[in-house]
Short mmCIF file of C-alpha atoms and ligand atoms in Angstrom, two decimals:
data_model
loop_
_atom_site.label_atom_id
_atom_site.label_comp_id
_atom_site.label_asym_id
_atom_site.label_seq_id
_atom_site.Cartn_x
_atom_site.Cartn_y
_atom_site.Cartn_z
CA MET A 1 -2.95 -24.06 -5.56
CA LYS A 2 -0.99 -23.77 -2.27
CA LYS A 3 -2.09 -22.37 1.06
CA ILE A 4 -0.54 -19.54 3.11
CA GLY A 5 -2.13 -18.36 6.37
CA GLN A 6 -5.85 -18.07 5.64
CA TRP A 7 -5.27 -17.69 1.90
CA GLN A 8 -5.42 -19.94 -1.15
CA TRP A 9 -2.20 -19.04 -2.94
CA LEU A 10 -1.60 -19.14 -6.69
CA GLU A 11 2.04 -18.56 -7.69
CA LYS A 12 2.69 -17.80 -11.38
CA GLU A 13 6.00 -17.68 -13.22
CA GLU A 14 5.11 -14.78 -15.50
CA VAL A 15 2.05 -12.57 -15.82
CA GLY A 16 1.10 -9.30 -17.47
CA SER A 17 -0.37 -8.02 -14.22
CA THR A 18 -1.17 -9.95 -11.03
CA ASN A 19 -4.22 -7.69 -10.65
CA ASP A 20 -5.54 -8.92 -14.03
CA GLU A 21 -4.98 -12.55 -12.99
CA ALA A 22 -6.74 -11.84 -9.71
CA LEU A 23 -9.70 -10.26 -11.49
CA ILE A 24 -10.13 -13.38 -13.65
CA LEU A 25 -9.83 -15.64 -10.61
CA SER A 26 -12.39 -13.56 -8.70
CA GLN A 27 -14.91 -14.38 -11.44
CA GLU A 28 -14.39 -18.10 -10.92
CA ILE A 29 -14.60 -18.31 -7.14
CA LYS A 30 -17.63 -18.13 -4.87
CA SER A 31 -16.12 -17.64 -1.45
CA GLY A 32 -12.83 -17.66 0.44
CA LYS A 33 -9.67 -15.59 0.28
CA TYR A 34 -7.13 -15.86 -2.53
CA VAL A 35 -3.79 -14.35 -3.39
CA VAL A 36 -1.89 -14.37 -6.67
CA THR A 37 1.88 -13.79 -6.81
CA ALA A 38 4.21 -13.79 -9.79
CA GLN A 39 7.93 -14.16 -10.25
CA ARG A 40 7.83 -11.81 -13.22
CA GLN A 41 5.33 -9.11 -14.13
CA THR A 42 5.57 -7.63 -17.63
CA ASN A 43 2.68 -5.18 -17.83
CA GLY A 44 2.05 -3.93 -14.29
CA ARG A 45 -0.42 -1.16 -13.64
CA GLY A 46 -0.16 1.71 -11.17
CA ARG A 47 -2.56 4.32 -9.84
CA ARG A 48 -4.15 6.97 -12.06
CA GLY A 49 -3.48 5.01 -15.26
CA ARG A 50 0.28 4.91 -14.75
CA SER A 51 2.31 1.80 -15.48
CA TRP A 52 4.32 -0.05 -12.85
CA ILE A 53 7.69 -1.26 -13.98
CA GLY A 54 8.52 -4.63 -12.51
CA TYR A 55 12.09 -5.78 -12.14
CA ASP A 56 12.71 -9.49 -11.73
CA GLY A 57 13.10 -10.34 -8.07
CA ASN A 58 10.65 -7.67 -6.92
CA LEU A 59 7.46 -8.71 -5.15
CA PHE A 60 4.15 -8.63 -7.06
CA MET A 61 1.06 -9.80 -5.21
CA SER A 62 -2.70 -9.35 -5.56
CA PHE A 63 -5.11 -10.30 -2.78
CA ILE A 64 -8.72 -11.18 -3.56
CA GLN A 65 -10.79 -10.43 -0.50
CA GLU A 66 -14.42 -9.76 0.31
CA ILE A 67 -14.56 -6.35 1.96
CA GLU A 68 -17.58 -4.67 3.51
CA LEU A 69 -18.44 -1.49 1.60
CA SER A 70 -18.04 0.53 4.79
CA GLN A 71 -14.43 -0.65 5.16
CA ILE A 72 -13.16 -0.03 1.64
CA GLY A 73 -11.74 3.37 2.58
CA GLN A 74 -9.96 1.87 5.58
CA ILE A 75 -8.38 -1.22 4.05
CA VAL A 76 -5.63 0.66 2.27
CA PHE A 77 -4.37 1.83 5.67
CA VAL A 78 -4.32 -1.77 6.90
CA VAL A 79 -2.32 -2.72 3.81
CA SER A 80 0.30 0.03 3.99
CA LEU A 81 0.65 -0.35 7.77
CA SER A 82 1.13 -4.12 7.39
CA LEU A 83 3.80 -3.59 4.78
CA LEU A 84 5.62 -1.17 7.06
CA GLU A 85 5.36 -3.56 10.02
CA SER A 86 6.60 -6.53 8.01
CA LEU A 87 9.64 -4.60 6.79
CA GLN A 88 10.31 -3.44 10.37
CA ALA A 89 10.11 -7.07 11.49
CA ILE A 90 12.69 -8.14 8.89
CA PHE A 91 14.94 -5.03 9.26
CA PRO A 92 14.52 -3.73 12.83
CA LYS A 93 16.62 -0.60 12.19
CA ILE A 94 15.05 0.44 8.90
CA ASP A 95 14.22 4.15 8.43
CA ILE A 96 10.67 3.71 7.16
CA LYS A 97 7.58 5.93 7.06
CA LEU A 98 4.10 5.93 5.60
CA LYS A 99 2.90 8.56 3.16
CA TRP A 100 -0.82 9.35 2.76
CA PRO A 101 -2.77 7.70 1.29
CA ASN A 102 -0.93 4.47 0.54
CA ASP A 103 2.81 4.72 0.02
CA VAL A 104 5.68 3.34 2.04
CA LEU A 105 8.90 5.37 2.09
CA VAL A 106 12.34 4.08 2.96
CA GLU A 107 14.78 6.93 3.67
CA ASN A 108 12.20 9.20 2.02
CA ASN A 109 11.97 7.27 -1.25
CA LYS A 110 8.96 5.31 -2.44
CA ILE A 111 9.60 1.57 -2.36
CA SER A 112 6.13 0.18 -2.98
CA GLY A 113 2.81 0.75 -4.66
CA ILE A 114 -0.73 -0.29 -3.81
CA LEU A 115 -3.52 -0.48 -6.36
CA LEU A 116 -7.09 -1.27 -5.26
CA GLU A 117 -9.49 -2.40 -7.95
CA LYS A 118 -12.97 -3.86 -7.96
CA GLY A 119 -13.16 -7.60 -8.49
CA ALA A 120 -16.21 -9.74 -9.30
CA GLY A 121 -19.14 -9.57 -6.88
CA LYS A 122 -18.11 -8.37 -3.44
CA TYR A 123 -14.43 -9.01 -4.05
CA LEU A 124 -11.83 -6.30 -3.87
CA ILE A 125 -8.46 -6.79 -5.58
CA ILE A 126 -5.57 -5.44 -3.55
CA GLY A 127 -2.46 -5.27 -5.72
CA ILE A 128 0.86 -4.60 -4.03
CA GLY A 129 4.26 -4.18 -5.60
CA VAL A 130 7.45 -3.91 -3.55
CA ASN A 131 10.75 -2.87 -5.12
CA LEU A 132 13.07 -5.39 -3.52
CA CYS A 133 15.91 -5.23 -5.99
CA GLY A 134 15.10 -2.75 -8.72
CA ALA A 135 13.27 0.52 -9.29
CA PRO A 136 12.99 2.76 -12.32
CA LYS A 137 15.43 5.66 -12.20
CA LEU A 138 13.41 8.52 -13.61
CA SER A 139 14.71 12.04 -13.54
CA GLY A 140 12.44 14.99 -12.89
CA VAL A 141 10.05 12.91 -10.79
CA LEU A 142 8.94 14.68 -7.62
CA TYR A 143 8.77 11.46 -5.69
CA PRO A 144 11.66 9.23 -6.78
CA ALA A 145 11.34 5.50 -6.34
CA THR A 146 14.06 3.29 -4.96
CA SER A 147 14.57 -0.34 -4.09
CA LEU A 148 15.32 -1.88 -0.74
CA LYS A 149 18.52 -3.33 -2.18
CA ASP A 150 19.66 0.13 -3.33
CA LYS A 151 19.25 1.22 0.30
CA GLY A 152 21.25 -1.71 1.62
CA TYR A 153 18.34 -3.91 2.77
CA GLU A 154 18.38 -7.35 1.15
CA THR A 155 15.68 -9.95 1.43
CA ASP A 156 13.91 -12.23 -1.01
CA ARG A 157 10.33 -11.97 -2.25
CA LEU A 158 8.99 -15.03 -0.46
CA THR A 159 10.41 -14.05 2.94
CA LEU A 160 8.66 -10.69 2.69
CA PHE A 161 5.49 -12.25 1.25
CA GLU A 162 5.18 -14.71 4.17
CA LYS A 163 5.85 -12.03 6.79
CA TYR A 164 3.38 -9.68 5.08
CA VAL A 165 0.59 -12.27 5.04
CA GLU A 166 1.14 -13.04 8.74
CA ILE A 167 0.98 -9.37 9.76
CA TYR A 168 -1.82 -8.45 7.35
CA ASP A 169 -4.00 -11.27 8.73
CA LYS A 170 -3.42 -9.98 12.29
CA ASN A 171 -4.26 -6.41 11.32
CA CYS A 172 -7.42 -7.51 9.46
CA GLN A 173 -8.47 -9.29 12.63
CA ILE A 174 -7.90 -6.08 14.63
CA LEU A 175 -10.00 -4.13 12.10
CA LYS A 176 -12.77 -6.71 12.31
CA GLU A 177 -12.85 -6.97 16.11
CA GLN A 178 -11.88 -3.45 17.25
CA GLY A 179 -12.66 -1.25 14.26
CA PHE A 180 -10.48 1.33 12.54
CA MET A 181 -9.24 3.25 15.62
CA PRO A 182 -6.28 1.00 16.60
CA ILE A 183 -5.19 0.77 12.94
CA ARG A 184 -5.52 4.53 12.53
CA GLU A 185 -3.45 5.14 15.67
CA LYS A 186 -0.62 2.84 14.56
CA TRP A 187 -0.77 4.34 11.07
CA LEU A 188 -0.58 7.93 12.39
CA ARG A 189 2.40 7.02 14.59
CA ASN A 190 4.32 6.02 11.49
CA VAL A 191 3.23 8.63 8.96
CA LYS A 192 5.55 11.29 7.60
CA GLY A 193 4.59 14.94 7.96
CA LEU A 194 1.85 14.82 10.62
CA GLY A 195 1.44 18.30 12.13
CA GLU A 196 3.58 19.80 9.36
CA LYS A 197 2.91 22.02 6.38
CA ILE A 198 2.25 20.00 3.23
CA GLU A 199 1.13 20.55 -0.32
CA VAL A 200 -1.70 18.38 -1.66
CA HIS A 201 -2.25 17.97 -5.38
CA THR A 202 -5.79 16.87 -6.12
CA GLU A 203 -7.15 16.36 -9.63
CA LYS A 204 -8.46 19.91 -9.69
CA GLU A 205 -6.15 22.01 -7.55
CA THR A 206 -3.18 22.34 -5.22
CA LYS A 207 -3.78 23.05 -1.56
CA ILE A 208 -1.34 24.01 1.16
CA GLY A 209 -1.98 23.51 4.86
CA ILE A 210 -1.13 21.58 8.00
CA PHE A 211 -1.56 17.82 7.91
CA LYS A 212 -3.76 17.45 11.02
CA ASP A 213 -5.19 13.93 10.97
CA ILE A 214 -7.07 11.32 8.99
CA ASP A 215 -10.77 10.73 9.57
CA THR A 216 -12.60 7.45 10.18
CA ASN A 217 -12.67 6.73 6.44
CA GLY A 218 -9.04 7.64 5.87
CA ALA A 219 -9.65 11.06 4.33
CA LEU A 220 -6.84 13.53 5.00
CA LEU A 221 -7.70 16.47 7.24
CA LEU A 222 -5.85 19.57 6.10
CA GLU A 223 -5.94 22.73 8.20
CA GLU A 224 -6.20 25.75 5.97
CA LYS A 225 -6.84 29.41 6.73
CA ASN A 226 -10.60 28.85 6.53
CA GLY A 227 -10.72 25.73 8.66
CA LEU A 228 -10.37 21.98 8.21
CA GLU A 229 -10.62 20.58 4.71
CA LYS A 230 -11.31 16.90 4.00
CA ILE A 231 -9.34 15.47 1.11
CA TYR A 232 -10.34 12.11 -0.29
CA ALA A 233 -7.78 11.63 -3.08
CA GLY A 234 -4.53 13.26 -4.10
CA ASP A 235 -0.76 13.22 -3.89
CA ILE A 236 1.03 14.97 -1.08
CA PHE A 237 4.36 16.72 -1.13
CA TYR A 238 6.39 17.76 1.88
CA ILE A 239 7.54 21.34 2.16
CA ASP A 240 11.17 21.47 3.23
CA LYS A 241 11.63 22.92 6.68
CA LYS A 242 14.16 25.75 6.64
C1 BTN B 301 1.10 2.83 -7.62
O1 BTN B 301 0.89 3.48 -8.65
O2 BTN B 301 1.80 3.29 -6.69
C2 BTN B 301 0.49 1.46 -7.46
C3 BTN B 301 1.33 0.38 -8.07
C4 BTN B 301 0.77 -1.02 -7.85
C5 BTN B 301 1.65 -2.10 -8.44
C6 BTN B 301 1.19 -3.49 -8.10
S1 BTN B 301 2.36 -4.74 -8.56
C7 BTN B 301 1.20 -5.99 -8.23
C8 BTN B 301 -0.12 -5.49 -8.75
N1 BTN B 301 -0.27 -5.78 -10.17
C9 BTN B 301 -0.33 -4.65 -10.90
O3 BTN B 301 -0.45 -4.60 -12.15
N2 BTN B 301 -0.25 -3.57 -10.10
C10 BTN B 301 -0.12 -3.95 -8.71
#
């Protein structure tokens, strides 16, 4: 095992899913922070039971971290913000935005995915995939994925991994010492669609309203005719401005 920043780092050549490897590791450890990366991922998992197709050369990483229950809702914002900031550090001119709750968009296309799962004990598994050089080209998808390479931004997985760990550690420190507010402010400065009309697809229904804010747990605050609605989970879609 190697070390990176404050993390014990396990690098694998090939895995089914780095989140599965991380779950197994979380059962064997008692304390400390661990991260698993893989050069190739053959059976990656995405949110809501979807699969995550992993092209060789893309970044697959799963962090194993003890998180206070009260901060579980907030950590995803630290993760997506840190990913945005690390890509901005590598490509200062990149056109990059965040999309609630946990996507990163480059020129309006999704380039990454974040999957939080429960690990053993108090551990949370934070799985992150970044499309560095390949992304599935699916037609009919409302939110098409792309890769950084397709958009003209080339870097290698370890350069981004190292930058990400550095920035994520700093942002976790901010969360620990100053709470969610500074993270929330930075996140809101970089989110797409704030103050605009959006459509939110939850498991049960579709809602339309103005994207007003996020609350202290990261729930989306949608202004509808009858007032502010709190939305805890869903996919958002932007309504084209005419
Ligand atoms: C999403 O559906 O947007 C989340 C995708 C998460 C993919 C990453 S890749 C590394 C880690 N291992 C997995 O099997 N999934 C996550």
